[in-house]
CSV table of C-alpha atoms and ligand atoms in Angstrom, one decimal:
chain,number,residue,atom,x,y,z
A,1,MET,CA,-27.0,28.1,88.6
A,2,LYS,CA,-24.6,25.3,87.9
A,3,ARG,CA,-23.3,25.2,84.3
A,4,THR,CA,-24.6,21.8,83.5
A,5,GLU,CA,-28.1,22.7,84.6
A,6,ARG,CA,-28.6,25.5,82.1
A,7,SER,CA,-30.8,24.8,79.1
A,8,THR,CA,-29.9,26.0,75.6
A,9,ASN,CA,-32.5,28.7,75.7
A,10,ASP,CA,-31.1,29.9,79.0
A,11,TRP,CA,-27.6,30.0,77.6
A,12,GLN,CA,-28.8,31.9,74.5
A,13,ALA,CA,-30.7,34.4,76.5
A,14,ALA,CA,-27.7,35.2,78.7
A,15,ASP,CA,-25.4,35.3,75.7
A,16,SER,CA,-27.6,37.8,73.8
A,17,ALA,CA,-28.0,39.9,76.9
A,18,HIS,CA,-24.3,40.3,77.6
A,19,HIS,CA,-21.9,39.0,74.9
A,20,LEU,CA,-21.0,40.9,71.7
A,21,HIS,CA,-19.6,38.3,69.2
A,22,PRO,CA,-16.7,39.0,66.7
A,23,PHE,CA,-17.7,39.7,63.1
A,24,THR,CA,-21.4,39.5,64.0
A,25,ASP,CA,-24.6,41.4,63.3
A,26,PHE,CA,-25.5,41.6,67.0
A,27,LYS,CA,-29.2,42.2,66.5
A,28,SER,CA,-29.8,39.3,64.1
A,29,LEU,CA,-27.8,36.9,66.2
A,30,ALA,CA,-29.8,37.8,69.3
A,31,ALA,CA,-33.0,37.1,67.3
A,32,LYS,CA,-31.7,33.7,66.2
A,33,GLY,CA,-29.7,32.6,69.2
A,34,THR,CA,-26.2,31.4,69.2
A,35,ARG,CA,-25.1,27.7,69.0
A,36,VAL,CA,-23.4,26.7,72.3
A,37,ILE,CA,-20.5,24.3,71.9
A,38,VAL,CA,-19.9,22.5,75.1
A,39,ARG,CA,-17.3,19.7,74.5
A,40,GLY,CA,-14.8,18.4,72.1
A,41,ASP,CA,-13.0,15.1,71.4
A,42,ASN,CA,-10.6,14.2,68.5
A,43,ILE,CA,-12.2,15.8,65.4
A,44,TYR,CA,-15.7,16.2,66.9
A,45,VAL,CA,-17.5,18.8,69.0
A,46,TRP,CA,-20.9,18.6,70.7
A,47,ASP,CA,-23.4,21.4,71.2
A,48,SER,CA,-25.7,22.1,74.2
A,49,GLU,CA,-28.5,20.1,72.5
A,50,GLY,CA,-26.2,17.0,72.4
A,51,GLN,CA,-25.7,17.2,68.6
A,52,ARG,CA,-22.3,15.9,67.4
A,53,LEU,CA,-20.5,17.9,64.7
A,54,LEU,CA,-17.5,16.9,62.7
A,55,ASP,CA,-15.3,19.9,63.0
A,56,ALA,CA,-13.9,20.4,59.5
A,57,MET,CA,-12.7,23.8,60.4
A,58,SER,CA,-10.4,22.8,63.4
A,59,GLY,CA,-12.2,25.3,65.6
A,60,LEU,CA,-11.0,28.3,63.6
A,61,TRP,CA,-8.1,26.9,61.5
A,62,CYS,CA,-6.2,26.1,64.7
A,63,VAL,CA,-7.0,22.8,66.5
A,64,ASN,CA,-4.5,21.0,64.3
A,65,VAL,CA,-3.9,18.1,66.8
A,66,GLY,CA,-7.6,17.7,67.5
A,67,TYR,CA,-9.4,18.0,70.8
A,68,GLY,CA,-8.5,16.3,74.1
A,69,GLN,CA,-4.8,15.8,73.7
A,70,GLN,CA,-3.5,14.8,77.1
A,71,ALA,CA,0.1,16.0,76.6
A,72,LEU,CA,-1.1,19.6,76.0
A,73,ILE,CA,-3.5,19.5,79.0
A,74,ASP,CA,-0.7,18.2,81.2
A,75,ALA,CA,1.8,20.8,80.0
A,76,ALA,CA,-0.7,23.6,80.8
A,77,THR,CA,-1.6,22.1,84.2
A,78,GLU,CA,2.0,21.6,85.3
A,79,GLN,CA,3.0,25.1,84.2
A,80,LEU,CA,0.0,26.7,85.9
A,81,LYS,CA,1.0,25.1,89.1
A,82,ARG,CA,4.7,25.9,88.9
A,83,LEU,CA,4.5,29.5,87.5
A,84,PRO,CA,1.3,30.7,85.9
A,85,PHE,CA,2.8,34.0,84.7
A,86,TYR,CA,6.0,35.9,84.6
A,87,ASN,CA,7.0,38.5,82.0
A,88,SER,CA,9.8,38.8,79.5
A,89,PHE,CA,10.3,42.5,80.0
A,90,PHE,CA,13.0,44.1,82.2
A,91,GLN,CA,15.7,41.6,81.6
A,92,THR,CA,13.7,38.5,82.8
A,93,THR,CA,12.1,35.5,81.2
A,94,THR,CA,10.9,32.0,81.9
A,95,PRO,CA,12.2,28.5,80.9
A,96,PRO,CA,9.2,27.7,78.7
A,97,ALA,CA,9.7,30.9,76.7
A,98,ILE,CA,13.4,30.1,76.2
A,99,GLU,CA,12.8,26.4,75.3
A,100,LEU,CA,10.0,27.4,72.8
A,101,SER,CA,12.4,29.9,71.2
A,102,GLU,CA,14.9,27.1,70.7
A,103,LEU,CA,12.4,24.7,69.3
A,104,LEU,CA,10.9,27.3,66.9
A,105,ALA,CA,14.4,27.9,65.6
A,106,GLU,CA,14.7,24.2,65.0
A,107,VAL,CA,11.4,23.6,63.1
A,108,THR,CA,11.3,26.9,61.0
A,109,PRO,CA,13.4,27.4,57.9
A,110,PRO,CA,17.2,27.9,58.5
A,111,GLN,CA,17.2,31.7,58.1
A,112,PHE,CA,15.1,31.9,61.4
A,113,LYS,CA,17.0,32.0,64.7
A,114,HIS,CA,15.0,34.5,66.6
A,115,VAL,CA,11.4,34.9,67.7
A,116,PHE,CA,9.3,37.8,69.1
A,117,PHE,CA,6.2,36.6,70.9
A,118,SER,CA,2.7,38.1,70.9
A,119,GLY,CA,-0.7,36.9,72.1
A,120,SER,CA,-2.3,36.4,68.7
A,121,GLY,CA,-1.9,36.6,65.0
A,122,SER,CA,-3.2,40.2,64.8
A,123,GLU,CA,-0.7,41.3,67.4
A,124,GLY,CA,2.0,39.5,65.5
A,125,ASN,CA,1.2,41.5,62.4
A,126,ASP,CA,1.2,44.7,64.4
A,127,THR,CA,4.8,43.7,65.4
A,128,ILE,CA,5.6,43.1,61.7
A,129,VAL,CA,4.6,46.7,60.8
A,130,ARG,CA,6.6,48.1,63.7
A,131,MET,CA,9.6,45.9,63.0
A,132,VAL,CA,9.9,46.4,59.2
A,133,ARG,CA,9.6,50.1,59.5
A,134,ARG,CA,12.2,50.1,62.4
A,135,TYR,CA,14.5,47.9,60.2
A,136,TRP,CA,14.6,50.5,57.5
A,137,ASP,CA,15.0,53.4,60.0
A,138,VAL,CA,18.0,51.7,61.6
A,139,LEU,CA,19.5,51.2,58.1
A,140,GLY,CA,19.2,54.9,57.5
A,141,GLN,CA,16.4,54.6,54.9
A,142,PRO,CA,13.4,56.0,56.8
A,143,GLY,CA,11.6,56.7,53.5
A,144,ARG,CA,10.9,53.0,53.1
A,145,GLN,CA,7.5,53.0,54.9
A,146,VAL,CA,5.1,51.4,52.5
A,147,ILE,CA,3.9,47.9,53.0
A,148,ILE,CA,2.2,46.2,50.0
A,149,SER,CA,-0.5,43.6,50.7
A,150,ARG,CA,-3.3,42.1,48.7
A,151,ARG,CA,-7.1,42.5,48.3
A,152,ASN,CA,-9.1,39.8,50.1
A,153,ALA,CA,-6.1,39.1,52.4
A,154,TYR,CA,-6.8,38.5,56.1
A,155,HIS,CA,-4.1,39.6,58.5
A,156,GLY,CA,-6.1,40.2,61.7
A,157,SER,CA,-8.4,42.7,63.3
A,158,THR,CA,-6.2,45.2,65.2
A,159,MET,CA,-5.7,48.6,63.4
A,160,ALA,CA,-2.5,47.3,61.7
A,161,GLY,CA,-3.9,43.8,61.1
A,162,ALA,CA,-7.1,45.1,59.5
A,163,SER,CA,-5.1,47.6,57.5
A,164,LEU,CA,-2.8,45.0,56.1
A,165,GLY,CA,-5.8,42.8,55.3
A,166,GLY,CA,-7.7,43.6,52.2
A,167,MET,CA,-11.2,43.2,53.4
A,168,GLN,CA,-13.3,46.2,52.2
A,169,GLY,CA,-15.9,45.8,54.9
A,170,MET,CA,-13.2,46.1,57.6
A,171,HIS,CA,-11.7,49.2,56.0
A,172,ALA,CA,-15.0,50.9,55.8
A,173,GLN,CA,-15.3,50.8,59.6
A,174,GLY,CA,-12.8,53.0,61.4
A,175,GLY,CA,-11.0,54.9,58.7
A,176,LEU,CA,-8.6,52.2,57.5
A,177,PRO,CA,-6.1,51.4,56.2
A,178,ILE,CA,-3.6,53.3,58.3
A,179,PRO,CA,-1.2,55.4,56.2
A,180,ASP,CA,1.3,53.7,53.8
A,181,ILE,CA,-0.4,50.4,53.4
A,182,VAL,CA,-1.5,49.6,49.9
A,183,HIS,CA,-3.0,46.6,48.2
A,184,ILE,CA,-2.6,44.8,44.9
A,185,GLU,CA,-5.1,42.2,43.5
A,186,GLN,CA,-5.1,38.6,44.8
A,187,PRO,CA,-3.8,35.6,42.8
A,188,CYS,CA,-7.2,34.1,42.4
A,189,TRP,CA,-7.3,32.3,39.1
A,190,PHE,CA,-11.1,31.5,39.3
A,191,THR,CA,-11.9,35.3,39.6
A,192,HIS,CA,-9.2,36.9,37.6
A,193,GLY,CA,-7.4,34.4,35.4
A,194,GLN,CA,-9.7,32.0,33.7
A,195,ALA,CA,-8.8,33.3,30.2
A,196,MET,CA,-5.2,31.9,30.6
A,197,SER,CA,-3.4,28.9,32.1
A,198,ARG,CA,-2.8,28.8,35.8
A,199,ASP,CA,0.9,29.2,35.4
A,200,ASP,CA,0.7,32.2,33.1
A,201,PHE,CA,-1.8,33.8,35.5
A,202,GLY,CA,0.6,33.2,38.4
A,203,LEU,CA,3.3,35.2,36.6
A,204,LYS,CA,0.8,37.9,35.7
A,205,ALA,CA,-0.5,38.2,39.3
A,206,ALA,CA,3.1,38.5,40.6
A,207,LYS,CA,3.8,41.2,38.1
A,208,TRP,CA,1.1,43.3,39.8
A,209,LEU,CA,3.6,43.6,42.7
A,210,GLU,CA,6.3,44.7,40.4
A,211,ASP,CA,4.0,47.3,38.8
A,212,LYS,CA,3.0,48.6,42.2
A,213,ILE,CA,6.7,48.9,43.4
A,214,ILE,CA,7.6,50.8,40.3
A,215,GLU,CA,4.5,53.1,40.7
A,216,ILE,CA,5.4,53.9,44.3
A,217,GLY,CA,9.2,53.9,43.9
A,218,ALA,CA,11.3,51.0,45.4
A,219,ASP,CA,13.0,53.5,47.7
A,220,LYS,CA,9.7,54.0,49.5
A,221,VAL,CA,8.7,50.3,49.8
A,222,ALA,CA,9.5,48.5,53.1
A,223,ALA,CA,7.9,45.1,52.6
A,224,PHE,CA,5.4,42.8,50.9
A,225,ILE,CA,3.2,40.6,53.0
A,226,GLY,CA,1.0,37.6,51.9
A,227,GLU,CA,-0.5,34.4,53.2
A,228,PRO,CA,1.0,31.4,51.3
A,229,VAL,CA,-2.6,30.3,50.7
A,230,GLN,CA,-5.3,33.0,51.5
A,231,GLY,CA,-7.3,31.3,54.2
A,232,ALA,CA,-10.2,33.5,55.4
A,233,GLY,CA,-10.3,34.9,51.8
A,234,GLY,CA,-11.6,31.5,50.7
A,235,VAL,CA,-8.6,29.0,50.5
A,236,VAL,CA,-7.2,30.7,47.4
A,237,VAL,CA,-4.4,28.4,46.4
A,238,PRO,CA,-2.0,30.4,44.1
A,239,PRO,CA,-0.5,28.9,40.9
A,240,ASP,CA,2.9,27.3,41.4
A,241,THR,CA,4.5,30.1,39.4
A,242,TYR,CA,3.3,32.9,41.8
A,243,TRP,CA,5.5,32.7,44.9
A,244,PRO,CA,8.9,32.1,43.2
A,245,GLU,CA,8.2,35.2,41.0
A,246,ILE,CA,7.2,37.2,44.1
A,247,GLN,CA,10.5,36.2,45.7
A,248,ARG,CA,12.5,37.3,42.6
A,249,ILE,CA,10.7,40.7,42.5
A,250,CYS,CA,11.3,41.3,46.3
A,251,ASP,CA,15.0,40.3,45.9
A,252,GLU,CA,15.4,42.5,42.8
A,253,HIS,CA,14.0,45.6,44.6
A,254,GLY,CA,15.6,44.8,48.0
A,255,ILE,CA,12.2,44.8,49.8
A,256,LEU,CA,11.4,42.5,52.8
A,257,LEU,CA,9.2,39.5,52.1
A,258,VAL,CA,6.8,38.6,54.9
A,259,SER,CA,4.9,35.3,55.0
A,260,ASP,CA,1.8,35.3,57.2
A,261,GLU,CA,1.8,31.7,58.4
A,262,VAL,CA,-1.0,32.0,60.9
A,263,ILE,CA,-3.1,29.5,59.1
A,264,CYS,CA,-0.5,27.7,56.9
A,265,GLY,CA,2.1,27.2,59.7
A,266,PHE,CA,2.7,24.0,61.7
A,267,GLY,CA,1.9,21.4,59.0
A,268,ARG,CA,-1.3,22.5,57.4
A,269,THR,CA,0.1,22.6,53.9
A,270,GLY,CA,2.2,19.4,54.3
A,271,ARG,CA,5.4,21.1,55.3
A,272,TRP,CA,6.1,22.9,58.6
A,273,PHE,CA,5.5,26.2,56.9
A,274,GLY,CA,3.6,27.3,53.8
A,275,CYS,CA,6.6,29.1,52.4
A,276,GLU,CA,8.4,25.7,52.2
A,277,THR,CA,5.5,24.2,50.2
A,278,PHE,CA,5.5,27.1,47.7
A,279,GLY,CA,9.3,27.5,47.5
A,280,TYR,CA,10.1,31.0,48.8
A,281,ARG,CA,12.3,32.3,51.6
A,282,PRO,CA,10.7,35.0,53.7
A,283,ASP,CA,12.6,37.5,55.9
A,284,LEU,CA,9.8,37.4,58.5
A,285,MET,CA,6.9,35.1,59.3
A,286,THR,CA,3.9,35.7,61.5
A,287,PHE,CA,2.5,32.7,63.4
A,288,ALA,CA,-0.3,31.9,65.8
A,289,LYS,CA,-3.2,29.4,65.9
A,290,GLY,CA,-1.5,26.0,65.1
A,291,VAL,CA,1.5,26.8,67.3
A,292,THR,CA,-0.6,25.7,70.3
A,293,SER,CA,-3.3,24.0,68.3
A,294,GLY,CA,-5.6,26.8,69.7
A,295,TYR,CA,-5.5,25.3,73.2
A,296,ILE,CA,-4.3,28.6,74.5
A,297,PRO,CA,-3.6,31.9,72.8
A,298,LEU,CA,-0.1,32.5,71.5
A,299,GLY,CA,1.3,34.2,68.4
A,300,GLY,CA,4.5,35.8,67.3
A,301,VAL,CA,7.0,36.7,64.6
A,302,MET,CA,9.9,34.7,63.4
A,303,VAL,CA,12.7,37.1,62.6
A,304,GLY,CA,15.1,36.1,59.9
A,305,GLU,CA,18.8,36.8,60.2
A,306,ARG,CA,18.7,39.7,57.7
A,307,VAL,CA,16.4,41.7,60.0
A,308,ALA,CA,17.6,40.2,63.3
A,309,LYS,CA,21.2,41.2,62.7
A,310,VAL,CA,20.3,44.8,62.0
A,311,LEU,CA,18.0,45.1,65.0
A,312,ILE,CA,20.4,43.4,67.4
A,313,ASP,CA,23.7,44.9,66.3
A,314,GLN,CA,22.5,48.5,65.5
A,315,GLY,CA,19.0,48.9,66.7
A,316,GLY,CA,19.2,49.8,70.4
A,317,GLU,CA,16.0,49.5,72.3
A,318,PHE,CA,12.9,48.3,70.3
A,319,HIS,CA,10.0,50.1,71.9
A,320,HIS,CA,7.5,47.4,71.5
A,321,GLY,CA,6.1,44.4,73.4
A,322,TYR,CA,3.0,42.8,75.1
A,323,THR,CA,2.3,41.7,78.6
A,324,TYR,CA,1.8,38.2,77.3
A,325,SER,CA,4.9,38.1,75.1
A,326,GLY,CA,6.3,34.7,76.0
A,327,HIS,CA,3.5,33.7,78.4
A,328,PRO,CA,4.9,30.7,80.2
A,329,VAL,CA,1.7,28.6,80.1
A,330,ALA,CA,1.1,29.3,76.4
A,331,CYS,CA,4.8,28.5,75.6
A,332,ALA,CA,4.6,25.2,77.6
A,333,VAL,CA,1.5,24.2,75.6
A,334,ALA,CA,3.2,25.1,72.4
A,335,ILE,CA,6.2,23.0,73.2
A,336,ALA,CA,4.0,20.0,74.0
A,337,ASN,CA,2.1,20.6,70.8
A,338,ILE,CA,5.2,20.8,68.6
A,339,ARG,CA,6.6,17.7,70.2
A,340,LEU,CA,3.4,15.9,69.6
A,341,ILE,CA,3.4,16.9,65.9
A,342,GLN,CA,7.0,15.7,65.7
A,343,ARG,CA,6.3,12.4,67.6
A,344,GLU,CA,3.3,11.5,65.4
A,345,GLY,CA,5.0,12.7,62.2
A,346,LEU,CA,1.9,14.7,61.4
A,347,VAL,CA,3.6,17.1,58.9
A,348,GLU,CA,4.9,14.1,56.9
A,349,ARG,CA,1.5,12.4,57.1
A,350,VAL,CA,-0.2,15.5,55.6
A,351,ARG,CA,2.3,15.6,52.8
A,352,THR,CA,2.4,12.0,51.8
A,353,GLU,CA,-0.9,10.5,52.9
A,354,LEU,CA,-3.7,12.8,54.1
A,355,GLY,CA,-3.2,15.7,51.7
A,356,PRO,CA,-3.1,13.6,48.5
A,357,TYR,CA,-6.1,11.6,49.8
A,358,LEU,CA,-8.1,14.8,50.5
A,359,ALA,CA,-7.1,16.0,47.0
A,360,ARG,CA,-8.5,12.9,45.4
A,361,GLN,CA,-11.8,13.1,47.3
A,362,PHE,CA,-12.1,16.8,46.3
A,363,GLU,CA,-11.6,15.9,42.7
A,364,SER,CA,-14.6,13.6,43.0
A,365,LEU,CA,-16.6,16.5,44.6
A,366,ALA,CA,-15.6,18.7,41.6
A,367,GLU,CA,-18.0,16.6,39.5
A,368,HIS,CA,-21.0,17.8,41.6
A,369,PRO,CA,-23.3,20.1,39.5
A,370,LEU,CA,-23.0,22.9,42.0
A,371,VAL,CA,-19.2,22.9,42.1
A,372,GLY,CA,-17.3,25.1,39.7
A,373,GLU,CA,-13.9,24.7,41.1
A,374,ALA,CA,-12.4,22.4,43.8
A,375,GLN,CA,-9.0,23.2,45.2
A,376,THR,CA,-6.9,21.7,48.0
A,377,CYS,CA,-3.5,22.3,49.5
A,378,GLY,CA,-2.5,19.9,52.2
A,379,MET,CA,-5.3,19.7,54.7
A,380,MET,CA,-7.2,22.7,53.3
A,381,GLY,CA,-9.9,22.6,50.7
A,382,ALA,CA,-12.4,24.9,48.9
A,383,LEU,CA,-15.4,24.2,46.7
A,384,GLN,CA,-16.6,27.2,44.6
A,385,LEU,CA,-20.4,27.0,44.2
A,386,VAL,CA,-21.7,28.0,40.8
A,387,ARG,CA,-25.1,28.6,39.3
A,388,ASN,CA,-24.1,27.2,35.9
A,389,LYS,CA,-21.4,24.5,35.8
A,390,ALA,CA,-20.8,24.7,32.1
A,391,SER,CA,-20.3,28.5,31.9
A,392,GLY,CA,-18.9,29.0,35.5
A,393,GLU,CA,-21.6,31.6,36.2
A,394,VAL,CA,-21.8,32.3,39.9
A,395,PHE,CA,-24.9,33.0,42.0
A,396,ASP,CA,-25.9,36.6,42.7
A,397,PRO,CA,-23.9,37.3,45.9
A,398,LEU,CA,-27.0,38.8,47.6
A,399,LEU,CA,-28.6,35.4,47.5
A,400,GLU,CA,-25.9,34.1,49.9
A,401,ALA,CA,-26.0,30.5,48.4
A,402,GLY,CA,-22.9,29.7,50.6
A,403,MET,CA,-24.9,30.4,53.7
A,404,VAL,CA,-27.7,28.1,52.5
A,405,CYS,CA,-25.1,25.4,52.1
A,406,ARG,CA,-23.5,26.1,55.5
A,407,GLY,CA,-27.0,25.8,57.1
A,408,HIS,CA,-27.4,22.3,55.7
A,409,CYS,CA,-23.9,21.4,57.0
A,410,PHE,CA,-24.7,22.5,60.5
A,411,GLY,CA,-28.0,20.8,60.3
A,412,ASN,CA,-26.3,17.5,59.3
A,413,GLY,CA,-23.5,17.4,61.8
A,414,LEU,CA,-20.7,19.1,59.8
A,415,VAL,CA,-18.9,22.4,60.5
A,416,MET,CA,-17.9,23.9,57.2
A,417,ARG,CA,-17.2,27.6,56.6
A,418,ALA,CA,-18.7,29.7,53.8
A,419,VAL,CA,-16.7,32.6,52.4
A,420,GLY,CA,-19.2,34.1,50.0
A,421,ASP,CA,-20.0,31.0,47.8
A,422,ARG,CA,-16.7,29.2,48.5
A,423,MET,CA,-17.2,26.3,50.9
A,424,ILE,CA,-14.1,25.6,53.0
A,425,VAL,CA,-12.6,23.0,55.1
A,426,ALA,CA,-9.4,22.9,57.2
A,427,PRO,CA,-9.8,19.8,59.3
A,428,PRO,CA,-7.5,18.6,62.1
A,429,LEU,CA,-4.2,17.0,60.9
A,430,VAL,CA,-4.8,13.9,63.1
A,431,MET,CA,-7.7,12.7,60.9
A,432,THR,CA,-7.7,9.2,59.6
A,433,THR,CA,-8.5,8.5,55.9
A,434,ALA,CA,-11.8,6.9,57.1
A,435,GLN,CA,-12.7,10.2,58.8
A,436,ILE,CA,-11.9,12.0,55.5
A,437,ASP,CA,-14.3,9.6,53.8
A,438,GLU,CA,-16.9,10.5,56.5
A,439,MET,CA,-16.3,14.2,56.0
A,440,VAL,CA,-16.6,14.0,52.2
A,441,ALA,CA,-19.8,11.9,52.4
A,442,LEU,CA,-21.3,14.6,54.6
A,443,ILE,CA,-20.1,17.3,52.2
A,444,ARG,CA,-21.7,15.5,49.3
A,445,GLN,CA,-24.9,15.0,51.2
A,446,CYS,CA,-25.0,18.8,52.0
A,447,LEU,CA,-24.2,19.7,48.4
A,448,ASP,CA,-27.2,17.6,47.3
A,449,LEU,CA,-29.4,19.2,49.9
A,450,THR,CA,-28.2,22.6,48.8
A,451,LEU,CA,-28.9,21.8,45.1
A,452,ALA,CA,-32.5,20.7,45.9
A,453,ASP,CA,-32.9,23.8,48.1
A,454,VAL,CA,-31.7,26.4,45.5
A,455,LYS,CA,-33.9,24.7,42.9
A,456,ARG,CA,-36.9,25.0,45.2
A,457,ARG,CA,-36.1,28.7,45.7
A,458,GLY,CA,-35.9,29.1,41.9
A,459,TRP,CA,-32.3,30.3,41.8
A,460,LEU,CA,-31.2,27.9,39.1
B,1,LIG,N1,-3.3,36.2,59.8
B,1,LIG,C1,-4.0,35.2,59.2
B,1,LIG,C2,-3.5,34.7,57.9
B,1,LIG,C3,-5.2,34.8,59.8
B,1,LIG,O1,-5.9,33.8,59.2
B,1,LIG,C4,-4.8,36.4,61.6
B,1,LIG,C5,-3.7,36.8,61.0
B,1,LIG,C6,-5.2,37.0,62.9
B,1,LIG,O2,-5.0,36.1,64.0
B,1,LIG,P1,-5.8,36.3,65.3
B,1,LIG,O3,-5.1,35.3,66.2
B,1,LIG,O4,-5.5,37.7,65.8
B,1,LIG,O5,-7.2,36.1,65.1
B,1,LIG,C7,-5.6,35.3,61.0
B,1,LIG,C8,-6.8,34.9,61.7
B,1,LIG,C9,-12.2,33.2,59.2
B,1,LIG,C10,-11.3,33.7,60.3
B,1,LIG,O6,-13.4,33.7,59.2
B,1,LIG,C11,-9.9,33.6,60.1
B,1,LIG,C12,-9.1,34.1,61.1
B,1,LIG,C13,-9.7,34.7,62.3
B,1,LIG,C14,-11.0,34.8,62.4
B,1,LIG,C15,-11.9,34.3,61.4
B,1,LIG,O7,-11.8,32.4,58.4
B,1,LIG,N2,-7.8,34.1,60.9
């Protein structure tokens, strides 16, 4: 049967018969039927029923330049014709992999001159684990094995990625975390810090790292890893005091600082990388998603000179790599994507125009009776739904109020993500302010519908 002739029911039947979706209760999805997205343009996608949705999640935090960018399509097409694949093992490589390495050294902070490519963010974080442990081995300190991460962090779904992440549900399946990965609490003021000012809480949350290092012994700690803003954990924007203090602690104890920039990289926070927005200087950075705006899979690790020098000068062979490390088509798309971001000045636009505009709009949403906290950082935003605005009391998590809201969003042409009861947006960086208005009007409408709905259900 030709693709265009299939009905939604037919797509759904074939999907539930053969396709196991990520992070999904297979049985309940099969009963409901999946939504089939068939087309995208600019900031909108269309489903198989012809409904248009404003994609306030940029696909999955990745389509930063929006859908349908001809420069990326042309770059892929030309590279597919010229050389669809060659590897970077065995003393070979390809021009796109070389040119992208050069370009990444140009757009990343000055300590980064080298890149190790992977196919995804999860694989990038596997590389991080191998690389930081190798670094300390080469330096003659093999006892430095422990990597400290945070609860509610998301670093991917491979064994190492899920271990680094702080998601209890993931750890419960498959005997995770792997050895020598430990977690401290996240810097979430709404959950852990409301008794004090944001700035004081930032210092307190950073101190949890220092306490953990002292508990384990600094001579056993290899690295600390964190997302500048926790994305999948609910767009948790840390207080301004947090990251500079984390930097000071890592410096003082000599441990490597790793910034997972898979979501925050390539302009989302209003600088090229989140670490620049929050004022710290990582030794390693993971990237993926926005490097190609999701048009094709690509990830990797930026390796700062501190680590690169040791691995290059003293490390010998690093026994690690992926078939698709430096995939020429993915690299060609990444080059076109980064050039487009530069040409259109998107990073600057997020910092000076779109980010501040979104922040103002979210301040107005904060007045809604269901919203207990509204936060933004660049082109990311979160609204914490609460049962009682005055006291900040949250809904019983079992009620899944966030999912009720998400249902109203989908029903009204808006893709918004629910993390528990935090409603989240991370829209494309090519939005106009008029499109931000359109998105915010939809959000307000969906909050109103959710309010009426939870009242009807007797949850208030
Ligand atoms: N690090 C971070 C910070 C991420 O957000 C990964 C690593 C893993 O990347 P890959 O390419 O292996 O997926 C991510 C991915 C969500 C959601 O529900 C977020 C991600 C992936 C899937 C769902 O918000 N982030």
